[in-house]
Amino acid sequence: MTRDDARRLDADDPLARFRDAFDLPEGMIYLDGNSLGPPPRAALARLQEAADREWGRDLITSWNVNGWIDAPLRVGGKIAGLIGAKPNEVAAADSTSVNLFKLAAGALGLRPGRRVILSETGNFPTDLYVLEGLARTAGAQLRAVPPDTLLDAIDGDTAVVVLTHVHYKTARRWDMAQVTARAHQAGALMLWDLSHSTGAVAVDLNGANADLAVGCGYKYLNGGPGAPAFLFVAERHQAQIRSPLSGWMGHAEPFAFEDGYRPAGDIRAQLCGTPGVLGMAALEAAVDLQRQADPAAVEAKGQALCDLFIAEVEGRRSGMGVQLVTPRQAPERGLHVSFTHPHGYAVVQALIARGVVGDFRAPDVMRFGFSPLYLSHEEVWRAAEILHEVLATGAWDDEAYRTRAAVT
């Protein structure tokens, strides 16, 4: 493809109108929205309003007057439309890790007598760390198996299967309906981590009959660093599942101030402490923007950008040492593309110095995310060209690019 071809695709792009909704640095090609999305202008404005007027002037009355107390369910209900859930099945709260702990613990309680939490080796490390800690605390067992053996590993001892829908490193995508059905066939529950899915690929939790899910607010949803995460509990489980973090926001009547805990009978029971209002305000504005785009169109454009980048990088590489580790077929992947390179960290740093922002995952993976609402085909074409220049000239081979920062 030529640069002019890419420009023609951009001229016909129905999602191109969203680009101006984001506050992006001039000249930067931002390919790291799978890790931290850029700020929507509306989110910045909403954050300012929430700080200046609601916090600064309305103060404590804002819990009622400005709807702060309802934000976890209100925002969760909006996210529900992006993941194939009912509004009453999703709440925005806490972090992805905390939500994972809560729901995995709840799943163990729904399957008494079963003590195995099943996941895959190579899953996002914090998910495994959280599950390891839960297993130790709850007297359960975390069993992580290679992904190609996972379906056969689900058995009568399995209480819950916990998987990341789109793999954080390779972008490999699990068949949600198939895996969920296999878990149910064995009598187990299914818990999905949607951190690299929501806002990127079309998700249908209820269509797949999923039981539980968690997800991130600051990647493709662009809610800001450390934005509230979200959790999903299928309506059929809400009356029985119990959170191990029985905080006051999960109480049936938080402001009755009873000594004993009496859980709410719906999704509110999965709340715990006071929501972070400013973060919730920014996330809500970002989600409102995301909801204006059809999820199928978002995925289609994102996959086209992935295809373009793969084709351009491989067409130019001429033995430059890069190797694709992301599935080639669109239905088998999310919206980031990963290549390995023996000096991947240095290559990524050289790209960043030239205005192309991707990231690196140890030991050798260069990762590039393709968020469809603000990226153009021409930018993706140009990013591949700059990567080729960095590799062909050996520009990455500089001590400044080899020095590892704390965050890679």
Tab-separated table of C-alpha atoms in Angstrom:
chain	number	residue	atom	x	y	z
A	1	MET	CA	0.000	0.000	0.000
A	2	THR	CA	1.192	3.518	-0.758
A	3	ARG	CA	0.789	6.530	1.476
A	4	ASP	CA	-1.799	7.901	-0.955
A	5	ASP	CA	-3.763	4.641	-0.648
A	6	ALA	CA	-3.808	5.084	3.117
A	7	ARG	CA	-5.020	8.659	2.734
A	8	ARG	CA	-7.874	7.507	0.519
A	9	LEU	CA	-8.950	5.022	3.187
A	10	ASP	CA	-8.934	7.834	5.736
A	11	ALA	CA	-11.087	10.014	3.484
A	12	ASP	CA	-13.779	7.297	3.522
A	13	ASP	CA	-13.432	6.414	7.217
A	14	PRO	CA	-16.744	6.841	9.097
A	15	LEU	CA	-14.876	6.957	12.432
A	16	ALA	CA	-12.479	9.729	11.389
A	17	ARG	CA	-14.768	12.314	12.997
A	18	PHE	CA	-13.758	11.073	16.452
A	19	ARG	CA	-10.124	12.150	16.073
A	20	ASP	CA	-10.804	15.738	17.100
A	21	ALA	CA	-12.506	14.525	20.278
A	22	PHE	CA	-9.074	13.614	21.720
A	23	ASP	CA	-6.369	15.913	23.045
A	24	LEU	CA	-3.291	14.386	21.412
A	25	PRO	CA	0.145	16.010	21.042
A	26	GLU	CA	0.762	17.416	17.591
A	27	GLY	CA	2.866	15.087	15.427
A	28	MET	CA	2.745	12.100	17.768
A	29	ILE	CA	1.631	8.700	16.448
A	30	TYR	CA	0.215	7.153	19.596
A	31	LEU	CA	0.182	3.349	19.406
A	32	ASP	CA	-0.117	2.676	23.140
A	33	GLY	CA	-3.815	3.195	23.811
A	34	ASN	CA	-3.981	-0.493	24.707
A	35	SER	CA	-1.959	0.470	27.801
A	36	LEU	CA	-3.142	4.028	28.514
A	37	GLY	CA	-5.682	5.792	26.346
A	38	PRO	CA	-5.235	9.511	25.586
A	39	PRO	CA	-7.602	12.050	27.161
A	40	PRO	CA	-10.890	12.824	25.445
A	41	ARG	CA	-11.447	16.582	25.512
A	42	ALA	CA	-14.840	16.002	27.107
A	43	ALA	CA	-13.223	14.027	29.935
A	44	LEU	CA	-10.807	16.866	30.694
A	45	ALA	CA	-13.661	19.357	30.729
A	46	ARG	CA	-15.804	17.112	32.896
A	47	LEU	CA	-12.914	16.591	35.322
A	48	GLN	CA	-12.488	20.341	35.643
A	49	GLU	CA	-16.201	20.843	36.217
A	50	ALA	CA	-16.376	18.106	38.844
A	51	ALA	CA	-13.423	19.626	40.691
A	52	ASP	CA	-14.366	23.291	40.438
A	53	ARG	CA	-18.130	23.257	40.819
A	54	GLU	CA	-19.144	19.958	42.374
A	55	TRP	CA	-16.247	19.548	44.811
A	56	GLY	CA	-15.266	23.198	45.127
A	57	ARG	CA	-18.720	24.760	45.494
A	58	ASP	CA	-21.408	22.150	46.090
A	59	LEU	CA	-19.147	20.163	48.415
A	60	ILE	CA	-20.903	17.465	50.473
A	61	THR	CA	-24.276	18.153	48.853
A	62	SER	CA	-22.870	16.747	45.620
A	63	TRP	CA	-23.472	13.201	46.820
A	64	ASN	CA	-27.162	13.900	46.242
A	65	VAL	CA	-27.346	17.040	44.106
A	66	ASN	CA	-24.795	15.904	41.525
A	67	GLY	CA	-25.412	12.173	41.746
A	68	TRP	CA	-22.043	11.118	43.130
A	69	ILE	CA	-23.597	8.273	45.106
A	70	ASP	CA	-25.157	6.793	41.967
A	71	ALA	CA	-22.033	7.013	39.806
A	72	PRO	CA	-20.824	3.374	40.142
A	73	LEU	CA	-24.129	1.995	38.871
A	74	ARG	CA	-24.757	4.785	36.370
A	75	VAL	CA	-21.345	4.445	34.737
A	76	GLY	CA	-21.496	0.666	34.958
A	77	GLY	CA	-24.839	0.712	33.181
A	78	LYS	CA	-23.281	2.666	30.330
A	79	ILE	CA	-20.332	0.264	30.058
A	80	ALA	CA	-22.830	-2.602	29.931
A	81	GLY	CA	-23.847	-1.552	26.424
A	82	LEU	CA	-20.259	-2.044	25.235
A	83	ILE	CA	-19.893	-5.595	26.575
A	84	GLY	CA	-23.220	-7.251	25.829
A	85	ALA	CA	-24.611	-6.980	29.364
A	86	LYS	CA	-27.737	-5.586	30.993
A	87	PRO	CA	-27.350	-2.215	32.760
A	88	ASN	CA	-28.125	-3.835	36.124
A	89	GLU	CA	-25.288	-6.354	35.686
A	90	VAL	CA	-22.324	-3.948	35.659
A	91	ALA	CA	-20.822	-1.579	38.227
A	92	ALA	CA	-17.803	0.708	37.924
A	93	ALA	CA	-15.634	0.314	41.006
A	94	ASP	CA	-12.178	-0.243	42.432
A	95	SER	CA	-9.331	-1.573	40.272
A	96	THR	CA	-9.315	-4.558	37.936
A	97	SER	CA	-7.174	-6.506	40.412
A	98	VAL	CA	-9.509	-5.840	43.344
A	99	ASN	CA	-12.544	-6.748	41.247
A	100	LEU	CA	-10.866	-9.950	40.107
A	101	PHE	CA	-10.228	-10.934	43.722
A	102	LYS	CA	-13.825	-10.189	44.697
A	103	LEU	CA	-15.436	-12.123	41.867
A	104	ALA	CA	-13.072	-15.108	41.968
A	105	ALA	CA	-13.712	-15.380	45.713
A	106	GLY	CA	-17.424	-15.129	45.065
A	107	ALA	CA	-17.181	-17.873	42.472
A	108	LEU	CA	-15.532	-20.201	44.995
A	109	GLY	CA	-18.476	-19.571	47.294
A	110	LEU	CA	-20.940	-20.468	44.549
A	111	ARG	CA	-19.222	-23.797	43.968
A	112	PRO	CA	-18.719	-25.333	47.448
A	113	GLY	CA	-16.668	-28.503	47.392
A	114	ARG	CA	-14.677	-27.377	44.354
A	115	ARG	CA	-11.356	-25.749	45.219
A	116	VAL	CA	-9.533	-25.297	41.902
A	117	ILE	CA	-9.165	-21.940	40.177
A	118	LEU	CA	-8.050	-22.668	36.615
A	119	SER	CA	-6.136	-20.237	34.413
A	120	GLU	CA	-3.444	-20.279	31.741
A	121	THR	CA	0.300	-19.938	32.022
A	122	GLY	CA	1.418	-16.650	30.550
A	123	ASN	CA	-1.749	-14.876	31.622
A	124	PHE	CA	-1.322	-11.247	32.648
A	125	PRO	CA	0.920	-11.639	35.701
A	126	THR	CA	-1.137	-9.582	38.133
A	127	ASP	CA	-4.159	-11.786	37.451
A	128	LEU	CA	-2.140	-14.827	38.433
A	129	TYR	CA	-0.690	-13.021	41.444
A	130	VAL	CA	-4.168	-12.073	42.664
A	131	LEU	CA	-5.479	-15.589	42.133
A	132	GLU	CA	-2.453	-17.049	43.900
A	133	GLY	CA	-3.119	-14.839	46.900
A	134	LEU	CA	-6.805	-15.722	46.904
A	135	ALA	CA	-6.054	-19.447	46.703
A	136	ARG	CA	-3.694	-19.163	49.662
A	137	THR	CA	-6.235	-17.196	51.688
A	138	ALA	CA	-9.254	-19.345	50.807
A	139	GLY	CA	-7.606	-22.761	51.031
A	140	ALA	CA	-8.029	-23.279	47.296
A	141	GLN	CA	-5.601	-24.215	44.529
A	142	LEU	CA	-4.561	-22.119	41.561
A	143	ARG	CA	-3.843	-24.347	38.590
A	144	ALA	CA	-2.286	-22.620	35.565
A	145	VAL	CA	-1.894	-24.758	32.450
A	146	PRO	CA	-0.632	-24.112	28.911
A	147	PRO	CA	-3.389	-22.552	26.796
A	148	ASP	CA	-3.526	-25.455	24.347
A	149	THR	CA	-4.391	-27.835	27.199
A	150	LEU	CA	-6.814	-25.592	29.078
A	151	LEU	CA	-10.124	-26.899	27.735
A	152	ASP	CA	-9.182	-30.465	28.635
A	153	ALA	CA	-8.033	-29.356	32.104
A	154	ILE	CA	-11.512	-28.194	33.148
A	155	ASP	CA	-12.881	-30.953	35.358
A	156	GLY	CA	-15.103	-31.715	38.327
A	157	ASP	CA	-12.682	-30.044	40.764
A	158	THR	CA	-12.765	-26.737	38.884
A	159	ALA	CA	-14.779	-24.040	40.622
A	160	VAL	CA	-14.003	-21.213	38.211
A	161	VAL	CA	-12.029	-20.684	35.016
A	162	VAL	CA	-10.339	-17.273	34.868
A	163	LEU	CA	-8.982	-16.054	31.542
A	164	THR	CA	-8.042	-12.792	29.880
A	165	HIS	CA	-10.173	-12.562	26.740
A	166	VAL	CA	-7.440	-10.843	24.699
A	167	HIS	CA	-3.921	-11.742	25.774
A	168	TYR	CA	-1.968	-8.730	26.979
A	169	LYS	CA	1.208	-9.636	25.133
A	170	THR	CA	0.309	-11.521	21.944
A	171	ALA	CA	-3.280	-10.229	21.465
A	172	ARG	CA	-4.492	-13.823	21.012
A	173	ARG	CA	-8.248	-13.904	21.584
A	174	TRP	CA	-10.119	-16.735	23.264
A	175	ASP	CA	-13.417	-17.913	21.777
A	176	MET	CA	-15.592	-16.641	24.619
A	177	ALA	CA	-18.672	-18.709	23.832
A	178	GLN	CA	-16.725	-21.942	23.327
A	179	VAL	CA	-14.681	-21.688	26.522
A	180	THR	CA	-17.672	-20.606	28.596
A	181	ALA	CA	-19.714	-23.531	27.306
A	182	ARG	CA	-16.889	-25.938	28.155
A	183	ALA	CA	-16.652	-24.551	31.701
A	184	HIS	CA	-20.401	-24.905	32.188
A	185	GLN	CA	-20.332	-28.434	30.800
A	186	ALA	CA	-17.994	-29.343	33.671
A	187	GLY	CA	-20.112	-27.474	36.223
A	188	ALA	CA	-17.595	-24.619	36.615
A	189	LEU	CA	-18.135	-20.879	36.429
A	190	MET	CA	-16.470	-18.592	33.876
A	191	LEU	CA	-14.762	-15.297	34.773
A	192	TRP	CA	-13.402	-13.135	31.943
A	193	ASP	CA	-10.878	-10.299	32.185
A	194	LEU	CA	-11.870	-7.818	29.457
A	195	SER	CA	-9.059	-5.331	30.008
A	196	HIS	CA	-7.760	-5.547	26.434
A	197	SER	CA	-11.202	-6.097	24.899
A	198	THR	CA	-13.630	-3.430	26.083
A	199	GLY	CA	-13.713	-0.524	23.652
A	200	ALA	CA	-11.662	-2.493	21.136
A	201	VAL	CA	-13.444	-5.657	20.031
A	202	ALA	CA	-17.153	-6.406	20.120
A	203	VAL	CA	-17.975	-8.341	23.312
A	204	ASP	CA	-21.239	-10.157	24.064
A	205	LEU	CA	-21.105	-11.516	27.612
A	206	ASN	CA	-24.745	-12.541	27.760
A	207	GLY	CA	-24.620	-13.968	24.264
A	208	ALA	CA	-21.798	-16.210	25.478
A	209	ASN	CA	-23.671	-16.955	28.729
A	210	ALA	CA	-20.710	-15.708	30.787
A	211	ASP	CA	-21.023	-15.685	34.565
A	212	LEU	CA	-18.576	-13.005	35.680
A	213	ALA	CA	-16.215	-10.446	34.180
A	214	VAL	CA	-13.891	-7.586	35.089
A	215	GLY	CA	-12.337	-4.881	32.965
A	216	CYS	CA	-10.189	-1.779	32.839
A	217	GLY	CA	-11.267	1.848	32.494
A	218	TYR	CA	-8.035	3.448	31.281
A	219	LYS	CA	-7.024	1.463	28.209
A	220	TYR	CA	-9.385	1.535	25.212
A	221	LEU	CA	-12.057	3.309	27.288
A	222	ASN	CA	-9.682	6.284	27.754
A	223	GLY	CA	-10.827	7.033	31.305
A	224	GLY	CA	-7.464	8.335	32.525
A	225	PRO	CA	-4.550	6.823	34.492
A	226	GLY	CA	-5.855	4.674	37.318
A	227	ALA	CA	-9.468	5.166	36.216
A	228	PRO	CA	-12.089	3.061	37.990
A	229	ALA	CA	-12.422	-0.458	36.663
A	230	PHE	CA	-15.689	-2.354	36.265
A	231	LEU	CA	-17.189	-5.716	37.101
A	232	PHE	CA	-20.004	-7.806	35.656
A	233	VAL	CA	-22.132	-10.341	37.506
A	234	ALA	CA	-24.809	-12.133	35.492
A	235	GLU	CA	-28.222	-11.370	36.941
A	236	ARG	CA	-28.818	-15.044	37.746
A	237	HIS	CA	-25.921	-15.021	40.246
A	238	GLN	CA	-26.447	-11.696	41.999
A	239	ALA	CA	-28.632	-12.886	44.860
A	240	GLN	CA	-26.210	-15.674	45.857
A	241	ILE	CA	-22.674	-14.445	45.160
A	242	ARG	CA	-20.837	-12.891	48.103
A	243	SER	CA	-17.962	-10.452	48.005
A	244	PRO	CA	-15.159	-11.017	50.543
A	245	LEU	CA	-14.842	-7.224	50.856
A	246	SER	CA	-18.073	-6.425	52.650
A	247	GLY	CA	-17.764	-2.656	52.743
A	248	TRP	CA	-20.506	-0.167	53.450
A	249	MET	CA	-21.318	0.647	49.803
A	250	GLY	CA	-22.272	-2.998	49.321
A	251	HIS	CA	-24.708	-2.920	52.242
A	252	ALA	CA	-28.421	-3.086	51.519
A	253	GLU	CA	-28.831	0.277	53.317
A	254	PRO	CA	-25.446	1.992	53.649
A	255	PHE	CA	-26.824	4.960	55.539
A	256	ALA	CA	-28.741	2.899	58.066
A	257	PHE	CA	-25.331	2.463	59.748
A	258	GLU	CA	-26.130	-0.968	61.124
A	259	ASP	CA	-23.452	-2.819	63.093
A	260	GLY	CA	-23.879	-6.021	61.077
A	261	TYR	CA	-23.386	-6.453	57.363
A	262	ARG	CA	-26.493	-7.066	55.277
A	263	PRO	CA	-25.571	-7.286	51.587
A	264	ALA	CA	-27.588	-5.699	48.835
A	265	GLY	CA	-29.416	-8.236	46.711
A	266	ASP	CA	-28.147	-6.949	43.381
A	267	ILE	CA	-24.945	-5.739	41.717
A	268	ARG	CA	-24.480	-3.181	44.512
A	269	ALA	CA	-23.306	-5.987	46.781
A	270	GLN	CA	-20.042	-6.011	44.807
A	271	LEU	CA	-19.247	-2.426	45.810
A	272	CYS	CA	-17.031	-1.825	48.796
A	273	GLY	CA	-15.749	1.629	49.719
A	274	THR	CA	-16.381	5.201	48.670
A	275	PRO	CA	-15.987	5.661	44.886
A	276	GLY	CA	-13.272	7.962	43.543
A	277	VAL	CA	-15.550	10.704	42.289
A	278	LEU	CA	-13.108	12.631	40.096
A	279	GLY	CA	-11.889	9.485	38.364
A	280	MET	CA	-15.471	8.351	37.911
A	281	ALA	CA	-16.404	11.680	36.326
A	282	ALA	CA	-13.617	11.463	33.750
A	283	LEU	CA	-14.423	7.830	32.990
A	284	GLU	CA	-18.102	8.583	32.461
A	285	ALA	CA	-17.330	11.283	29.911
A	286	ALA	CA	-14.949	8.941	28.092
A	287	VAL	CA	-17.516	6.135	28.068
A	288	ASP	CA	-20.150	8.526	26.727
A	289	LEU	CA	-17.819	9.220	23.809
A	290	GLN	CA	-17.114	5.538	23.213
A	291	ARG	CA	-20.821	4.739	23.139
A	292	GLN	CA	-21.274	7.022	20.138
A	293	ALA	CA	-19.333	4.544	17.979
A	294	ASP	CA	-20.756	1.215	16.870
A	295	PRO	CA	-18.662	-1.565	18.480
A	296	ALA	CA	-18.680	-3.610	15.275
A	297	ALA	CA	-17.391	-0.632	13.266
A	298	VAL	CA	-14.729	0.023	15.902
A	299	GLU	CA	-13.473	-3.543	15.705
A	300	ALA	CA	-13.594	-3.590	11.895
A	301	LYS	CA	-11.468	-0.458	11.554
A	302	GLY	CA	-9.087	-1.601	14.281
A	303	GLN	CA	-8.542	-4.931	12.563
A	304	ALA	CA	-7.935	-3.147	9.261
A	305	LEU	CA	-5.268	-1.018	10.966
A	306	CYS	CA	-3.683	-4.166	12.427
A	307	ASP	CA	-3.655	-5.822	8.995
A	308	LEU	CA	-2.092	-2.724	7.444
A	309	PHE	CA	0.667	-2.530	10.058
A	310	ILE	CA	1.515	-6.228	9.803
A	311	ALA	CA	1.649	-6.065	5.999
A	312	GLU	CA	3.803	-2.941	5.949
A	313	VAL	CA	6.243	-4.098	8.634
A	314	GLU	CA	6.728	-7.525	7.101
A	315	GLY	CA	6.896	-6.115	3.581
A	316	ARG	CA	9.753	-3.818	4.548
A	317	ARG	CA	11.624	-5.873	7.120
A	318	SER	CA	14.203	-7.542	4.791
A	319	GLY	CA	15.666	-9.691	7.546
A	320	MET	CA	15.598	-6.958	10.159
A	321	GLY	CA	15.082	-9.398	13.005
A	322	VAL	CA	11.382	-8.846	13.728
A	323	GLN	CA	9.010	-11.770	14.170
A	324	LEU	CA	5.223	-11.534	14.414
A	325	VAL	CA	3.754	-13.197	17.526
A	326	THR	CA	0.190	-11.933	17.101
A	327	PRO	CA	-2.335	-14.136	15.246
A	328	ARG	CA	-2.678	-13.142	11.608
A	329	GLN	CA	-6.398	-13.826	11.385
A	330	ALA	CA	-8.547	-10.976	12.709
A	331	PRO	CA	-11.107	-13.124	14.579
A	332	GLU	CA	-8.264	-14.671	16.592
A	333	ARG	CA	-6.799	-11.405	17.940
A	334	GLY	CA	-7.551	-8.138	19.674
A	335	LEU	CA	-6.428	-4.703	18.493
A	336	HIS	CA	-2.746	-4.703	19.326
A	337	VAL	CA	0.069	-6.210	17.291
A	338	SER	CA	3.274	-7.595	18.766
A	339	PHE	CA	6.614	-8.327	17.147
A	340	THR	CA	9.657	-9.768	18.832
A	341	HIS	CA	13.151	-8.392	18.311
A	342	PRO	CA	16.349	-9.304	20.196
A	343	HIS	CA	16.737	-5.628	21.130
A	344	GLY	CA	13.052	-4.797	21.352
A	345	TYR	CA	13.352	-2.389	24.260
A	346	ALA	CA	15.931	-0.225	22.499
A	347	VAL	CA	13.948	-0.280	19.253
A	348	VAL	CA	10.823	0.943	21.049
A	349	GLN	CA	12.788	3.746	22.742
A	350	ALA	CA	14.188	4.828	19.386
A	351	LEU	CA	10.650	4.889	17.986
A	352	ILE	CA	9.395	6.995	20.886
A	353	ALA	CA	12.208	9.470	20.279
A	354	ARG	CA	10.861	9.783	16.711
A	355	GLY	CA	7.263	10.355	17.785
A	356	VAL	CA	5.933	6.796	17.443
A	357	VAL	CA	4.804	5.626	20.883
A	358	GLY	CA	4.482	1.891	21.454
A	359	ASP	CA	5.639	-0.168	24.407
A	360	PHE	CA	7.778	-3.151	25.357
A	361	ARG	CA	6.997	-6.322	27.260
A	362	ALA	CA	9.784	-8.550	28.515
A	363	PRO	CA	11.673	-10.388	27.322
A	364	ASP	CA	11.588	-9.199	23.704
A	365	VAL	CA	8.103	-8.085	22.651
A	366	MET	CA	7.424	-4.762	20.927
A	367	ARG	CA	3.713	-4.000	21.312
A	368	PHE	CA	1.654	-1.580	19.213
A	369	GLY	CA	-2.012	-0.781	19.876
A	370	PHE	CA	-4.497	0.399	17.262
A	371	SER	CA	-7.298	2.406	18.820
A	372	PRO	CA	-9.738	3.120	15.986
A	373	LEU	CA	-11.264	6.353	17.287
A	374	TYR	CA	-8.156	8.492	16.927
A	375	LEU	CA	-5.718	6.635	14.661
A	376	SER	CA	-5.622	7.035	10.894
A	377	HIS	CA	-4.471	4.642	8.195
A	378	GLU	CA	-1.824	7.154	7.157
A	379	GLU	CA	-0.400	7.275	10.678
A	380	VAL	CA	-0.171	3.483	10.778
A	381	TRP	CA	1.532	3.443	7.384
A	382	ARG	CA	3.967	6.092	8.577
A	383	ALA	CA	4.665	4.206	11.827
A	384	ALA	CA	5.696	1.131	9.845
A	385	GLU	CA	7.983	3.284	7.711
A	386	ILE	CA	9.663	4.793	10.773
A	387	LEU	CA	10.110	1.344	12.334
A	388	HIS	CA	11.827	0.212	9.145
A	389	GLU	CA	14.129	3.235	9.227
A	390	VAL	CA	15.085	2.558	12.856
A	391	LEU	CA	15.882	-1.071	12.066
A	392	ALA	CA	17.602	-0.488	8.724
A	393	THR	CA	19.881	2.260	10.000
A	394	GLY	CA	20.589	0.635	13.357
A	395	ALA	CA	19.426	3.828	15.051
A	396	TRP	CA	18.262	1.771	18.026
A	397	ASP	CA	21.868	0.790	18.812
A	398	ASP	CA	22.483	3.711	21.144
A	399	GLU	CA	23.265	3.490	24.831
A	400	ALA	CA	20.541	6.035	25.587
A	401	TYR	CA	17.945	3.645	24.190
A	402	ARG	CA	19.263	0.594	26.052
A	403	THR	CA	18.937	1.995	29.559
A	404	ARG	CA	15.791	0.506	31.101
A	405	ALA	CA	13.329	2.853	32.781
A	406	ALA	CA	11.180	1.718	35.708
A	407	VAL	CA	8.139	1.411	33.420
A	408	THR	CA	8.643	-0.269	30.067
